[in-house]
């Protein structure tokens, strides 16, 4: 029996899915058959959401209707925004504020929707969640800057509208395109810990708000979505240290520190998303401050060429370059993981709906290793 216990469910197949496939040896990721490189270069985040949720890339008419429907769902109930304000005033972490606000959204479902539990209703609820997360996050940021939230602009796409709400300015085309690509890259990734969390919750036939709130909780951990914030904090630590980046990482690895953004449960080679984000980071570096890109590439070169981590199957993952990209877009570090959730809500919803279509309660077993047959002793005799 010992060899059939797979701690962390490593390598265990628990479902079939049409949504995304990862080849960890080839470093390949596809969404419903489309290579991530093609989607990042040629599609918008809205097209990718449509692909994940409806099963095919939209034509122009479908995309226009979908984009309009999503834009119409961006507003957030004032009572929830007041809670977001109080969380910002209390200094709450943005990821925790997002978890709380997302859970509250279920109380503002349109008349008759709240009790609807068919899959079509779940998709409408999921669409509302993905449409409202940008509004919640931008409002949180504006509140903690002492500003009032701006109203969403229905004329802008999801990525552009978020940057507008977040910064108060119309984003430049390069920033908007780069951010839209980052959302595409983070949208789905098989049964990662947060997606699987959402599926476990969905497998009890619980509602989509419970599933997405659980996904946000799982994503917040430093071994998962939280790594992008840790990467940027390491870059700043290096920049503020007296050591040159290469000497810093040599000393850090000699001290046994794990560099965040390296290593992955599935990829044994460089994450294809990291390759694309490295290119975006290089472009932003050319226009702005190349310091962060330079430090990141120095770390990669040392860990790859001198430490030889890839020979052990440890290579850059999606978080390794997203830090320097978001930093160069002027996004605060503690917003990186919430932005990951903004995008991944698309994948969570797609997996929840796909799994519930052919549902099976997820309920694994544990091998009991505690004592057997304990004789009960009443309290007064213990
Ligand atoms: C994401 O699953 C997904 O798809 C996730 C994700 C998605 O899109 O949803 O891709 C997003 O979460 C990316 C990963 C972000 N996390 C990090 O960057 C944190 C740093 N990486 C790790 O802690 C680790 O690689 C995990 C947690 C991501 C994966 O861990 P595993 O599969 O449980 O592997 P492990 O911890 O057992 O490590 C295996 C070996 C160990 O060496 P040995 O002890 O066997 O000698 O790899 C080493 C580890 O020491 N290792 C590292 C390392 N990460 C793992 N060594 C140096 N630096 C690192 N960063």
Tab-separated table of C-alpha atoms and ligand atoms in Angstrom:
chain	number	residue	atom	x	y	z
A	1	UNK	CA	0.000	0.000	0.000
A	2	UNK	CA	2.900	2.446	0.713
A	3	UNK	CA	3.643	3.139	-2.970
A	4	UNK	CA	0.078	4.143	-3.941
A	5	UNK	CA	0.055	7.176	-1.631
A	6	UNK	CA	0.828	10.234	-3.773
A	7	UNK	CA	1.578	13.130	-1.402
A	8	UNK	CA	0.357	16.358	-2.931
A	9	UNK	CA	-1.472	14.236	-5.555
A	10	UNK	CA	1.766	14.498	-7.583
A	11	UNK	CA	1.185	13.101	-11.076
A	12	UNK	CA	-2.283	11.778	-10.198
A	13	UNK	CA	-4.936	12.004	-12.941
A	14	UNK	CA	-8.307	12.912	-11.403
A	15	UNK	CA	-10.303	14.272	-14.360
A	16	UNK	CA	-10.469	14.714	-18.123
A	17	UNK	CA	-10.504	18.253	-19.476
A	18	UNK	CA	-10.697	19.969	-22.873
A	19	UNK	CA	-9.535	23.294	-21.479
A	20	UNK	CA	-5.741	23.325	-21.340
A	21	UNK	CA	-2.834	20.979	-21.659
A	22	UNK	CA	0.720	21.327	-20.359
A	23	UNK	CA	3.692	19.372	-21.729
A	24	UNK	CA	6.147	19.737	-18.844
A	25	UNK	CA	9.056	18.216	-20.778
A	26	UNK	CA	8.559	20.195	-23.984
A	27	UNK	CA	7.573	23.410	-22.169
A	28	UNK	CA	4.310	23.647	-24.115
A	29	UNK	CA	0.923	25.070	-23.064
A	30	UNK	CA	-2.264	25.052	-25.161
A	31	UNK	CA	-5.785	26.341	-24.406
A	32	UNK	CA	-8.338	24.148	-26.233
A	33	UNK	CA	-5.632	23.260	-28.784
A	34	UNK	CA	-4.319	26.775	-29.419
A	35	UNK	CA	-0.626	27.313	-28.483
A	36	UNK	CA	-0.283	29.986	-25.802
A	37	UNK	CA	2.190	31.831	-28.047
A	38	UNK	CA	-0.458	32.265	-30.778
A	39	UNK	CA	-3.143	33.400	-28.341
A	40	UNK	CA	-0.793	35.852	-26.598
A	41	UNK	CA	0.307	37.340	-29.931
A	42	UNK	CA	-3.018	37.394	-31.752
A	43	UNK	CA	-5.974	37.348	-29.363
A	44	UNK	CA	-7.421	39.573	-26.639
A	45	UNK	CA	-8.165	38.442	-23.079
A	46	UNK	CA	-11.881	38.613	-23.927
A	47	UNK	CA	-11.342	36.214	-26.867
A	48	UNK	CA	-9.516	33.810	-24.547
A	49	UNK	CA	-12.276	34.005	-21.916
A	50	UNK	CA	-14.807	33.242	-24.666
A	51	UNK	CA	-12.665	30.302	-25.860
A	52	UNK	CA	-12.422	28.845	-22.338
A	53	UNK	CA	-16.085	29.383	-21.440
A	54	UNK	CA	-17.863	28.665	-24.752
A	55	UNK	CA	-15.441	26.245	-26.422
A	56	UNK	CA	-14.382	28.143	-29.554
A	57	UNK	CA	-12.744	31.440	-30.526
A	58	UNK	CA	-15.525	34.004	-31.162
A	59	UNK	CA	-16.212	35.567	-34.533
A	60	UNK	CA	-16.529	39.347	-34.661
A	61	UNK	CA	-20.242	39.351	-33.842
A	62	UNK	CA	-19.856	36.926	-30.939
A	63	UNK	CA	-16.906	38.908	-29.565
A	64	UNK	CA	-18.767	42.222	-29.797
A	65	UNK	CA	-21.784	40.813	-27.943
A	66	UNK	CA	-19.614	39.114	-25.316
A	67	UNK	CA	-17.433	42.188	-24.756
A	68	UNK	CA	-20.532	44.349	-24.380
A	69	UNK	CA	-22.122	41.883	-21.933
A	70	UNK	CA	-18.938	41.740	-19.838
A	71	UNK	CA	-18.569	45.530	-19.840
A	72	UNK	CA	-22.189	45.872	-18.678
A	73	UNK	CA	-21.409	43.761	-15.590
A	74	UNK	CA	-18.459	45.785	-14.269
A	75	UNK	CA	-20.263	47.916	-11.707
A	76	UNK	CA	-20.069	46.833	-8.061
A	77	UNK	CA	-22.780	47.480	-5.456
A	78	UNK	CA	-21.978	50.586	-3.336
A	79	UNK	CA	-22.351	48.573	-0.121
A	80	UNK	CA	-19.581	46.262	-1.264
A	81	UNK	CA	-17.408	49.205	-2.285
A	82	UNK	CA	-17.885	50.617	1.230
A	83	UNK	CA	-16.602	47.316	2.646
A	84	UNK	CA	-13.654	47.492	0.230
A	85	UNK	CA	-13.003	51.021	1.516
A	86	UNK	CA	-13.011	49.842	5.136
A	87	UNK	CA	-10.639	46.987	4.267
A	88	UNK	CA	-8.283	49.435	2.506
A	89	UNK	CA	-8.460	51.821	5.469
A	90	UNK	CA	-7.673	48.920	7.807
A	91	UNK	CA	-4.556	48.112	5.766
A	92	UNK	CA	-5.855	44.727	4.627
A	93	UNK	CA	-3.802	42.790	2.060
A	94	UNK	CA	-5.365	43.250	-1.405
A	95	UNK	CA	-5.610	39.473	-1.943
A	96	UNK	CA	-7.558	39.092	1.326
A	97	UNK	CA	-9.751	42.067	0.394
A	98	UNK	CA	-10.458	40.432	-2.976
A	99	UNK	CA	-11.358	37.143	-1.266
A	100	UNK	CA	-13.825	38.989	1.007
A	101	UNK	CA	-15.347	41.181	-1.702
A	102	UNK	CA	-15.750	38.271	-4.149
A	103	UNK	CA	-17.656	36.328	-1.533
A	104	UNK	CA	-19.895	39.365	-0.905
A	105	UNK	CA	-20.742	39.689	-4.611
A	106	UNK	CA	-23.121	36.744	-4.248
A	107	UNK	CA	-25.443	39.009	-2.232
A	108	UNK	CA	-25.873	41.361	-5.211
A	109	UNK	CA	-27.069	38.884	-7.807
A	110	UNK	CA	-29.869	40.245	-10.030
A	111	UNK	CA	-33.442	39.303	-9.121
A	112	UNK	CA	-34.101	35.598	-9.664
A	113	UNK	CA	-30.460	34.717	-10.410
A	114	UNK	CA	-29.324	33.935	-6.875
A	115	UNK	CA	-31.352	30.741	-6.610
A	116	UNK	CA	-30.743	29.624	-10.197
A	117	UNK	CA	-28.348	26.678	-10.083
A	118	UNK	CA	-28.297	25.412	-13.672
A	119	UNK	CA	-24.976	25.582	-15.518
A	120	UNK	CA	-26.105	28.493	-17.675
A	121	UNK	CA	-26.834	30.493	-14.505
A	122	UNK	CA	-23.450	29.481	-13.080
A	123	UNK	CA	-21.746	30.796	-16.217
A	124	UNK	CA	-23.661	34.086	-15.932
A	125	UNK	CA	-22.547	34.335	-12.282
A	126	UNK	CA	-18.971	33.490	-13.245
A	127	UNK	CA	-19.020	36.126	-15.972
A	128	UNK	CA	-20.177	38.688	-13.407
A	129	UNK	CA	-17.330	37.734	-11.039
A	130	UNK	CA	-14.650	38.090	-13.724
A	131	UNK	CA	-16.181	41.399	-14.869
A	132	UNK	CA	-16.263	42.807	-11.318
A	133	UNK	CA	-12.861	41.747	-9.969
A	134	UNK	CA	-11.055	44.560	-11.862
A	135	UNK	CA	-13.509	47.104	-10.423
A	136	UNK	CA	-13.000	45.782	-6.886
A	137	UNK	CA	-9.189	45.822	-7.145
A	138	UNK	CA	-9.037	49.277	-8.726
A	139	UNK	CA	-11.401	50.657	-6.065
A	140	UNK	CA	-9.235	49.145	-3.314
A	141	UNK	CA	-6.153	50.834	-4.765
A	142	UNK	CA	-7.909	54.193	-5.186
A	143	UNK	CA	-9.217	54.062	-1.593
A	144	UNK	CA	-5.767	53.357	-0.177
A	145	UNK	CA	-4.443	56.283	-2.258
A	146	UNK	CA	-7.094	58.449	-0.588
A	147	UNK	CA	-9.047	58.749	-3.864
A	148	UNK	CA	-12.601	57.818	-4.830
A	149	UNK	CA	-13.036	54.998	-7.370
A	150	UNK	CA	-13.589	55.945	-11.008
A	151	UNK	CA	-16.552	54.583	-12.957
A	152	UNK	CA	-15.711	51.740	-15.361
A	153	UNK	CA	-15.495	52.848	-19.017
A	154	UNK	CA	-17.603	50.457	-21.148
A	155	UNK	CA	-15.758	51.619	-24.269
A	156	UNK	CA	-12.514	50.047	-23.016
A	157	UNK	CA	-11.614	46.351	-22.998
A	158	UNK	CA	-11.151	44.560	-19.677
A	159	UNK	CA	-7.358	45.038	-19.500
A	160	UNK	CA	-7.438	48.666	-20.625
A	161	UNK	CA	-10.365	49.506	-18.352
A	162	UNK	CA	-8.538	48.043	-15.345
A	163	UNK	CA	-5.403	50.122	-15.994
A	164	UNK	CA	-7.600	53.223	-16.450
A	165	UNK	CA	-9.537	52.592	-13.200
A	166	UNK	CA	-6.308	51.708	-11.394
A	167	UNK	CA	-4.126	54.642	-12.478
A	168	UNK	CA	-6.782	57.224	-13.311
A	169	UNK	CA	-5.239	57.698	-16.743
A	170	UNK	CA	-5.896	56.228	-20.147
A	171	UNK	CA	-3.141	53.573	-20.492
A	172	UNK	CA	-0.630	53.887	-23.320
A	173	UNK	CA	-1.110	51.232	-26.039
A	174	UNK	CA	2.079	49.308	-25.117
A	175	UNK	CA	1.040	49.043	-21.452
A	176	UNK	CA	-2.502	47.996	-22.384
A	177	UNK	CA	-1.290	45.356	-24.867
A	178	UNK	CA	1.324	44.036	-22.422
A	179	UNK	CA	-1.221	43.803	-19.604
A	180	UNK	CA	-3.770	42.120	-21.882
A	181	UNK	CA	-1.114	39.546	-22.836
A	182	UNK	CA	-0.277	38.934	-19.176
A	183	UNK	CA	-3.958	38.227	-18.486
A	184	UNK	CA	-4.033	35.748	-21.397
A	185	UNK	CA	-0.927	33.974	-20.075
A	186	UNK	CA	-2.379	33.559	-16.581
A	187	UNK	CA	-5.924	32.533	-17.602
A	188	UNK	CA	-5.686	28.755	-17.303
A	189	UNK	CA	-3.151	26.070	-16.463
A	190	UNK	CA	-4.651	22.630	-15.920
A	191	UNK	CA	-5.325	21.411	-12.402
A	192	UNK	CA	-3.048	23.786	-10.484
A	193	UNK	CA	-3.739	24.072	-6.759
A	194	UNK	CA	-6.248	26.943	-6.997
A	195	UNK	CA	-8.146	25.462	-9.935
A	196	UNK	CA	-8.320	22.103	-8.180
A	197	UNK	CA	-9.562	23.870	-5.042
A	198	UNK	CA	-12.387	25.424	-7.049
A	199	UNK	CA	-13.185	22.022	-8.548
A	200	UNK	CA	-13.311	20.310	-5.143
A	201	UNK	CA	-15.800	22.918	-3.940
A	202	UNK	CA	-17.781	22.677	-7.189
A	203	UNK	CA	-17.856	18.871	-6.946
A	204	UNK	CA	-20.189	19.163	-3.928
A	205	UNK	CA	-22.499	21.131	-6.304
A	206	UNK	CA	-21.825	24.258	-4.225
A	207	UNK	CA	-22.310	27.624	-5.951
A	208	UNK	CA	-19.744	29.322	-8.186
A	209	UNK	CA	-19.099	32.114	-5.650
A	210	UNK	CA	-17.956	29.556	-3.083
A	211	UNK	CA	-15.742	27.875	-5.693
A	212	UNK	CA	-14.075	31.116	-6.837
A	213	UNK	CA	-13.614	32.414	-3.287
A	214	UNK	CA	-11.837	29.145	-2.464
A	215	UNK	CA	-9.660	29.492	-5.563
A	216	UNK	CA	-8.579	32.973	-4.455
A	217	UNK	CA	-7.577	31.582	-1.080
A	218	UNK	CA	-5.472	28.823	-2.637
A	219	UNK	CA	-3.810	31.166	-5.143
A	220	UNK	CA	-2.634	33.519	-2.372
A	221	UNK	CA	0.028	31.113	-1.089
A	222	UNK	CA	3.739	31.773	-1.851
A	223	UNK	CA	4.181	28.339	-3.430
A	224	UNK	CA	1.508	29.256	-5.996
A	225	UNK	CA	0.258	32.683	-7.073
A	226	UNK	CA	2.048	34.561	-4.311
A	227	UNK	CA	5.437	33.829	-5.914
A	228	UNK	CA	5.198	36.775	-8.346
A	229	UNK	CA	5.206	39.203	-5.414
A	230	UNK	CA	8.119	37.318	-3.804
A	231	UNK	CA	10.139	37.589	-7.035
A	232	UNK	CA	9.791	41.398	-7.088
A	233	UNK	CA	10.697	41.602	-3.402
A	234	UNK	CA	13.879	39.607	-4.144
A	235	UNK	CA	14.739	41.978	-7.026
A	236	UNK	CA	14.351	44.970	-4.680
A	237	UNK	CA	16.384	43.204	-1.973
A	238	UNK	CA	19.154	42.681	-4.527
A	239	UNK	CA	18.953	46.280	-5.760
A	240	UNK	CA	19.272	47.549	-2.177
A	241	UNK	CA	22.113	45.159	-1.253
A	242	UNK	CA	25.813	45.979	-1.544
A	243	UNK	CA	26.354	42.866	-3.631
A	244	UNK	CA	26.239	42.658	-7.388
A	245	UNK	CA	23.184	40.581	-8.485
A	246	UNK	CA	25.310	37.606	-9.472
A	247	UNK	CA	27.144	37.576	-6.162
A	248	UNK	CA	23.890	38.057	-4.277
A	249	UNK	CA	22.263	35.012	-5.892
A	250	UNK	CA	25.448	32.962	-5.444
A	251	UNK	CA	25.421	33.772	-1.715
A	252	UNK	CA	21.655	33.186	-1.451
A	253	UNK	CA	21.810	29.766	-3.055
A	254	UNK	CA	24.825	28.829	-0.926
A	255	UNK	CA	22.659	29.735	2.090
A	256	UNK	CA	20.024	27.336	0.713
A	257	UNK	CA	17.456	30.037	-0.247
A	258	UNK	CA	14.929	29.006	-2.853
A	259	UNK	CA	14.644	31.722	-5.478
A	260	UNK	CA	10.929	32.311	-6.128
A	261	UNK	CA	9.837	32.100	-9.725
A	262	UNK	CA	12.016	29.008	-10.294
A	263	UNK	CA	10.737	25.467	-10.211
A	264	UNK	CA	7.355	23.984	-11.047
A	265	UNK	CA	5.389	20.835	-10.252
A	266	UNK	CA	4.757	20.108	-13.933
A	267	UNK	CA	7.349	21.985	-16.032
A	268	UNK	CA	10.807	20.411	-16.058
A	269	UNK	CA	11.964	23.102	-18.483
A	270	UNK	CA	11.409	26.858	-18.818
A	271	UNK	CA	7.722	27.775	-18.609
A	272	UNK	CA	6.611	29.014	-22.078
A	273	UNK	CA	4.804	31.877	-20.335
A	274	UNK	CA	8.085	33.018	-18.785
A	275	UNK	CA	9.628	33.207	-22.258
A	276	UNK	CA	6.864	35.532	-23.474
A	277	UNK	CA	6.930	37.669	-20.307
A	278	UNK	CA	10.724	37.971	-20.608
A	279	UNK	CA	10.231	39.491	-24.077
A	280	UNK	CA	7.605	41.921	-22.748
A	281	UNK	CA	9.888	42.864	-19.841
A	282	UNK	CA	12.748	43.526	-22.278
A	283	UNK	CA	10.540	45.816	-24.380
A	284	UNK	CA	9.379	47.775	-21.329
A	285	UNK	CA	13.016	47.977	-20.157
A	286	UNK	CA	14.036	49.577	-23.460
A	287	UNK	CA	11.433	52.283	-22.947
A	288	UNK	CA	12.019	52.758	-19.228
A	289	UNK	CA	14.308	51.507	-16.466
A	290	UNK	CA	16.158	48.351	-17.510
A	291	UNK	CA	17.390	47.675	-13.966
A	292	UNK	CA	14.727	45.105	-13.055
A	293	UNK	CA	14.983	43.244	-16.350
A	294	UNK	CA	18.788	43.194	-16.035
A	295	UNK	CA	18.700	41.812	-12.490
A	296	UNK	CA	16.145	39.157	-13.468
A	297	UNK	CA	18.162	37.971	-16.465
A	298	UNK	CA	21.314	37.883	-14.325
A	299	UNK	CA	19.527	35.642	-11.810
A	300	UNK	CA	18.282	33.400	-14.603
A	301	UNK	CA	21.741	33.170	-16.163
A	302	UNK	CA	23.384	32.248	-12.858
A	303	UNK	CA	20.747	29.681	-11.815
A	304	UNK	CA	20.657	28.212	-15.300
A	305	UNK	CA	24.225	28.375	-16.587
A	306	UNK	CA	26.281	28.259	-13.383
A	307	UNK	CA	24.048	26.354	-10.952
A	308	UNK	CA	22.607	24.185	-13.699
A	309	UNK	CA	19.161	24.028	-12.077
A	310	UNK	CA	17.418	23.145	-15.353
A	311	UNK	CA	19.409	19.896	-15.398
A	312	UNK	CA	17.472	19.101	-12.214
A	313	UNK	CA	14.221	20.150	-13.848
A	314	UNK	CA	14.148	23.509	-12.077
A	315	UNK	CA	13.612	26.417	-14.470
A	316	UNK	CA	11.899	29.813	-14.593
A	317	UNK	CA	8.109	29.696	-14.231
A	318	UNK	CA	5.436	32.243	-15.104
A	319	UNK	CA	6.131	34.281	-11.968
A	320	UNK	CA	9.798	34.894	-12.705
A	321	UNK	CA	9.287	37.711	-15.222
A	322	UNK	CA	5.772	38.855	-14.333
A	323	UNK	CA	7.268	40.759	-11.391
A	324	UNK	CA	9.465	43.022	-13.526
A	325	UNK	CA	6.660	43.472	-16.100
A	326	UNK	CA	4.076	44.612	-13.538
A	327	UNK	CA	6.627	46.786	-11.720
A	328	UNK	CA	7.484	48.563	-14.954
A	329	UNK	CA	3.736	49.086	-15.539
A	330	UNK	CA	3.654	50.921	-12.204
A	331	UNK	CA	1.545	48.299	-10.416
A	332	UNK	CA	2.163	47.983	-6.632
A	333	UNK	CA	3.786	44.677	-5.662
A	334	UNK	CA	0.968	43.485	-3.422
A	335	UNK	CA	-1.387	43.737	-6.407
A	336	UNK	CA	0.492	41.147	-8.516
A	337	UNK	CA	-1.268	38.099	-7.076
A	338	UNK	CA	-4.712	39.770	-7.153
A	339	UNK	CA	-4.060	40.441	-10.859
A	340	UNK	CA	-3.199	36.760	-11.253
A	341	UNK	CA	-6.620	36.014	-9.678
A	342	UNK	CA	-8.309	38.496	-12.047
A	343	UNK	CA	-7.086	36.434	-14.953
A	344	UNK	CA	-7.334	32.962	-13.421
A	345	UNK	CA	-10.959	33.520	-12.454
A	346	UNK	CA	-11.584	32.756	-16.134
A	347	UNK	CA	-9.927	29.349	-15.820
A	348	UNK	CA	-11.499	28.579	-12.457
A	349	UNK	CA	-14.991	29.235	-13.854
A	350	UNK	CA	-14.293	27.164	-16.975
A	351	UNK	CA	-13.091	24.181	-14.923
A	352	UNK	CA	-15.994	24.444	-12.448
A	353	UNK	CA	-18.545	24.348	-15.271
A	354	UNK	CA	-16.714	21.591	-17.163
A	355	UNK	CA	-16.466	19.430	-14.040
A	356	UNK	CA	-20.065	19.984	-12.927
A	357	UNK	CA	-21.266	18.924	-16.392
A	358	UNK	CA	-20.037	15.397	-15.543
A	359	UNK	CA	-19.769	15.722	-11.808
A	360	UNK	CA	-18.304	13.259	-9.328
A	361	UNK	CA	-17.839	14.299	-5.704
A	362	UNK	CA	-14.087	14.680	-5.053
A	363	UNK	CA	-13.326	12.718	-1.904
A	364	UNK	CA	-9.885	11.058	-1.590
A	365	UNK	CA	-8.739	8.892	1.300
A	366	UNK	CA	-5.935	9.082	3.882
A	367	UNK	CA	-4.098	6.144	5.387
A	368	UNK	CA	-4.875	6.277	9.118
A	369	UNK	CA	-1.680	6.183	11.190
A	370	UNK	CA	-3.122	7.029	14.594
A	371	UNK	CA	-3.676	4.631	17.544
A	372	UNK	CA	-6.354	1.937	17.378
A	373	UNK	CA	-8.730	0.869	20.177
A	374	UNK	CA	-8.055	3.569	22.794
A	375	UNK	CA	-9.909	2.858	26.066
A	376	UNK	CA	-12.018	5.951	26.961
A	377	UNK	CA	-11.216	7.508	30.375
A	378	UNK	CA	-13.846	9.843	31.859
A	379	UNK	CA	-12.723	13.444	32.423
A	380	UNK	CA	-12.658	13.238	36.231
A	381	UNK	CA	-10.281	10.235	36.031
A	382	UNK	CA	-7.768	11.740	33.548
B	1	LIG	C1	2.596	28.812	-10.089
B	1	LIG	O1	0.792	24.310	-10.740
B	1	LIG	C2	0.734	25.326	-11.553
B	1	LIG	O2	0.435	25.193	-12.717
B	1	LIG	C3	1.031	26.670	-10.916
B	1	LIG	C4	1.133	27.839	-11.878
B	1	LIG	C5	-0.210	28.170	-12.523
B	1	LIG	O3	-0.211	28.768	-13.603
B	1	LIG	O4	-1.259	27.924	-11.869
B	1	LIG	O5	2.075	27.531	-12.878
B	1	LIG	C6	1.584	29.098	-11.142
B	1	LIG	O6	2.241	28.594	-8.956
B	1	LIG	C7	4.055	28.731	-10.479
B	1	LIG	C8	4.980	28.283	-9.298
B	1	LIG	C9	5.184	29.473	-8.377
B	1	LIG	N1	5.945	29.063	-7.169
B	1	LIG	C10	7.226	29.408	-7.041
B	1	LIG	O7	7.897	29.981	-7.892
B	1	LIG	C11	7.822	29.055	-5.683
B	1	LIG	C12	9.220	28.437	-5.893
B	1	LIG	N2	9.063	27.113	-6.475
B	1	LIG	C13	8.867	26.030	-5.594
B	1	LIG	O8	8.725	26.186	-4.282
B	1	LIG	C14	8.489	24.695	-6.227
B	1	LIG	O9	9.139	24.604	-7.421
B	1	LIG	C15	6.998	24.477	-6.423
B	1	LIG	C16	6.271	24.590	-5.128
B	1	LIG	C17	6.454	25.417	-7.391
B	1	LIG	C18	6.846	23.047	-6.950
B	1	LIG	O10	7.298	22.257	-5.987
B	1	LIG	P1	7.325	20.661	-6.010
B	1	LIG	O11	6.902	20.085	-7.291
B	1	LIG	O12	6.625	20.205	-4.786
B	1	LIG	O13	8.852	20.434	-5.964
B	1	LIG	P2	9.710	20.423	-4.637
B	1	LIG	O14	9.381	21.579	-3.738
B	1	LIG	O15	9.645	19.050	-4.075
B	1	LIG	O16	11.179	20.700	-5.241
B	1	LIG	C19	11.775	19.684	-6.062
B	1	LIG	C20	13.263	19.995	-6.028
B	1	LIG	C21	13.771	20.165	-4.611
B	1	LIG	O17	15.124	19.754	-4.646
B	1	LIG	P3	15.546	18.497	-3.681
B	1	LIG	O18	15.126	18.912	-2.296
B	1	LIG	O19	14.718	17.314	-4.226
B	1	LIG	O20	17.017	18.373	-3.918
B	1	LIG	O21	13.488	21.264	-6.664
B	1	LIG	C22	14.110	22.143	-5.741
B	1	LIG	C23	13.759	21.642	-4.366
B	1	LIG	O22	14.741	22.041	-3.437
B	1	LIG	N3	13.539	23.474	-5.961
B	1	LIG	C24	14.245	24.596	-5.980
B	1	LIG	C25	13.295	25.617	-6.214
B	1	LIG	N4	12.078	25.087	-6.326
B	1	LIG	C26	12.231	23.758	-6.159
B	1	LIG	N5	15.553	24.840	-5.815
B	1	LIG	C27	15.949	26.132	-5.926
B	1	LIG	N6	15.096	27.190	-6.134
B	1	LIG	C28	13.774	26.947	-6.289
B	1	LIG	N7	12.939	27.964	-6.498
